Amino acid sequence: MEFQQLSLEQIRERLQEVEQNKADLEKALYERWNEAKSELAQRVRGMIEEHGYEAEEIMAMVMPRKRRGSGGTRAKSSRSYVRYVDPQNPENVYVRGVLPGWMKQKMIEQGYDPTVKSDREAFKTSYLQAVQD
């Protein structure tokens, strides 16, 4: 397919179609995944009953209960996120989540669409400075 012959609006429409198809495929994948888990659970239950045991009895051996009151503390997250800094104003920093107003404005000024993920990624790599903590 020749994309160079398409107008800006046609390209945006195609991207929306692709994004909708992706969402539909992800939904179908999720449904099939749950169906497969359900089928597996039924087969396992059948095997357990075929051998004359109760499912709860065997599952207690497979998945023992966790000790209560272990008093363990939650480990600090080892995640570190890339910070993106505006080269024209170092006080403008974006880490993750909702786009700040300054970033949306800069994206629009440079011809990027803040609502399109690929545009956001392209803007971050071409304009902002990435700083790893």
Short mmCIF file of C-alpha atoms in Angstrom, two decimals:
data_model
loop_
_atom_site.label_atom_id
_atom_site.label_comp_id
_atom_site.label_asym_id
_atom_site.label_seq_id
_atom_site.Cartn_x
_atom_site.Cartn_y
_atom_site.Cartn_z
CA MET A 1 0.00 0.00 0.00
CA GLU A 2 1.31 3.43 -0.91
CA PHE A 3 0.99 5.76 2.08
CA GLN A 4 2.59 8.69 0.30
CA GLN A 5 -0.56 9.11 -1.78
CA LEU A 6 -2.78 9.48 1.30
CA SER A 7 -3.82 12.80 2.80
CA LEU A 8 -3.19 13.64 6.44
CA GLU A 9 -6.83 12.95 7.28
CA GLN A 10 -6.74 9.58 5.48
CA ILE A 11 -3.63 8.58 7.40
CA ARG A 12 -5.28 9.57 10.70
CA GLU A 13 -8.37 7.53 9.76
CA ARG A 14 -6.19 4.52 8.96
CA LEU A 15 -4.39 4.87 12.28
CA GLN A 16 -7.72 5.01 14.12
CA GLU A 17 -8.82 1.84 12.30
CA VAL A 18 -5.58 0.10 13.26
CA GLU A 19 -5.96 1.19 16.89
CA GLN A 20 -9.57 -0.07 16.95
CA ASN A 21 -8.48 -3.38 15.41
CA LYS A 22 -5.75 -3.65 18.03
CA ALA A 23 -8.27 -3.04 20.82
CA ASP A 24 -10.61 -5.67 19.33
CA LEU A 25 -7.76 -8.18 19.06
CA GLU A 26 -6.66 -7.53 22.65
CA LYS A 27 -10.23 -8.10 23.83
CA ALA A 28 -10.45 -11.36 21.85
CA LEU A 29 -7.09 -12.47 23.25
CA TYR A 30 -8.26 -11.77 26.81
CA GLU A 31 -11.48 -13.74 26.23
CA ARG A 32 -9.62 -16.71 24.71
CA TRP A 33 -7.09 -16.63 27.54
CA ASN A 34 -9.89 -16.88 30.10
CA GLU A 35 -11.58 -19.67 28.12
CA ALA A 36 -8.30 -21.62 28.02
CA LYS A 37 -7.83 -21.19 31.79
CA SER A 38 -11.38 -22.37 32.41
CA GLU A 39 -10.88 -25.43 30.20
CA LEU A 40 -7.61 -26.25 31.96
CA ALA A 41 -9.27 -25.92 35.37
CA GLN A 42 -12.04 -28.31 34.27
CA ARG A 43 -9.48 -30.85 33.01
CA VAL A 44 -7.50 -30.66 36.26
CA ARG A 45 -10.69 -31.00 38.32
CA GLY A 46 -11.65 -34.03 36.20
CA MET A 47 -8.25 -35.66 36.73
CA ILE A 48 -8.47 -35.13 40.48
CA GLU A 49 -11.99 -36.59 40.68
CA GLU A 50 -10.99 -39.45 38.36
CA HIS A 51 -8.42 -40.51 40.95
CA GLY A 52 -11.02 -40.34 43.72
CA TYR A 53 -9.89 -37.20 45.49
CA GLU A 54 -11.63 -33.94 46.32
CA ALA A 55 -10.41 -30.93 44.36
CA GLU A 56 -10.08 -28.80 47.52
CA GLU A 57 -7.91 -31.45 49.17
CA ILE A 58 -5.45 -31.57 46.27
CA MET A 59 -5.49 -27.83 45.66
CA ALA A 60 -4.54 -27.27 49.31
CA MET A 61 -1.42 -29.31 48.61
CA VAL A 62 -0.69 -27.53 45.34
CA MET A 63 -1.35 -24.03 46.65
CA PRO A 64 -0.60 -24.00 50.40
CA ARG A 65 -1.97 -21.05 52.32
CA LYS A 66 0.45 -18.30 53.08
CA ARG A 67 1.38 -17.77 56.69
CA ARG A 68 -0.67 -15.15 58.38
CA GLY A 69 0.92 -12.38 60.39
CA SER A 70 4.39 -12.80 58.99
CA GLY A 71 4.98 -9.14 59.77
CA GLY A 72 7.13 -8.69 56.71
CA THR A 73 7.61 -5.22 55.40
CA ARG A 74 7.07 -4.36 51.83
CA ALA A 75 10.29 -4.04 49.87
CA LYS A 76 11.01 -0.69 48.32
CA SER A 77 10.35 -0.65 44.60
CA SER A 78 13.46 -0.96 42.47
CA ARG A 79 11.77 0.74 39.54
CA SER A 80 13.36 3.80 38.15
CA TYR A 81 11.65 5.89 35.55
CA VAL A 82 13.17 8.01 32.84
CA ARG A 83 12.67 11.72 33.40
CA TYR A 84 12.22 13.88 30.33
CA VAL A 85 13.45 17.45 30.63
CA ASP A 86 12.58 20.36 28.35
CA PRO A 87 15.93 21.62 26.98
CA GLN A 88 14.58 25.19 26.80
CA ASN A 89 13.33 25.20 30.41
CA PRO A 90 14.87 22.63 32.81
CA GLU A 91 12.05 23.23 35.29
CA ASN A 92 9.67 21.52 32.84
CA VAL A 93 10.00 17.83 33.67
CA TYR A 94 7.84 14.88 32.62
CA VAL A 95 8.20 11.44 34.20
CA ARG A 96 5.07 9.45 33.40
CA GLY A 97 1.30 9.65 33.48
CA VAL A 98 -0.86 12.52 32.30
CA LEU A 99 0.95 14.88 29.96
CA PRO A 100 1.59 18.29 31.48
CA GLY A 101 0.25 21.35 29.69
CA TRP A 102 3.70 22.64 28.70
CA MET A 103 4.46 19.34 26.96
CA LYS A 104 1.16 19.29 25.07
CA GLN A 105 1.74 22.86 23.92
CA LYS A 106 5.29 22.11 22.71
CA MET A 107 4.06 19.00 20.88
CA ILE A 108 1.36 20.96 19.06
CA GLU A 109 3.84 23.72 18.18
CA GLN A 110 6.13 21.14 16.58
CA GLY A 111 3.35 19.37 14.68
CA TYR A 112 2.82 16.37 16.98
CA ASP A 113 -0.57 15.16 18.18
CA PRO A 114 -0.52 14.64 22.00
CA THR A 115 -3.35 12.09 21.75
CA VAL A 116 -1.35 9.73 19.51
CA LYS A 117 1.11 7.46 21.34
CA SER A 118 3.56 7.24 18.44
CA ASP A 119 3.67 11.06 18.28
CA ARG A 120 4.31 11.25 22.03
CA GLU A 121 7.18 8.76 21.75
CA ALA A 122 8.64 10.54 18.71
CA PHE A 123 8.44 13.89 20.52
CA LYS A 124 10.18 12.50 23.61
CA THR A 125 13.06 11.07 21.58
CA SER A 126 13.49 14.00 19.20
CA TYR A 127 12.92 16.98 21.48
CA LEU A 128 13.19 16.16 25.19
CA GLN A 129 16.33 15.18 27.06
CA ALA A 130 16.07 11.80 28.80
CA VAL A 131 17.58 11.63 32.29
CA GLN A 132 17.79 8.27 34.08
CA ASP A 133 17.60 8.45 37.90
#
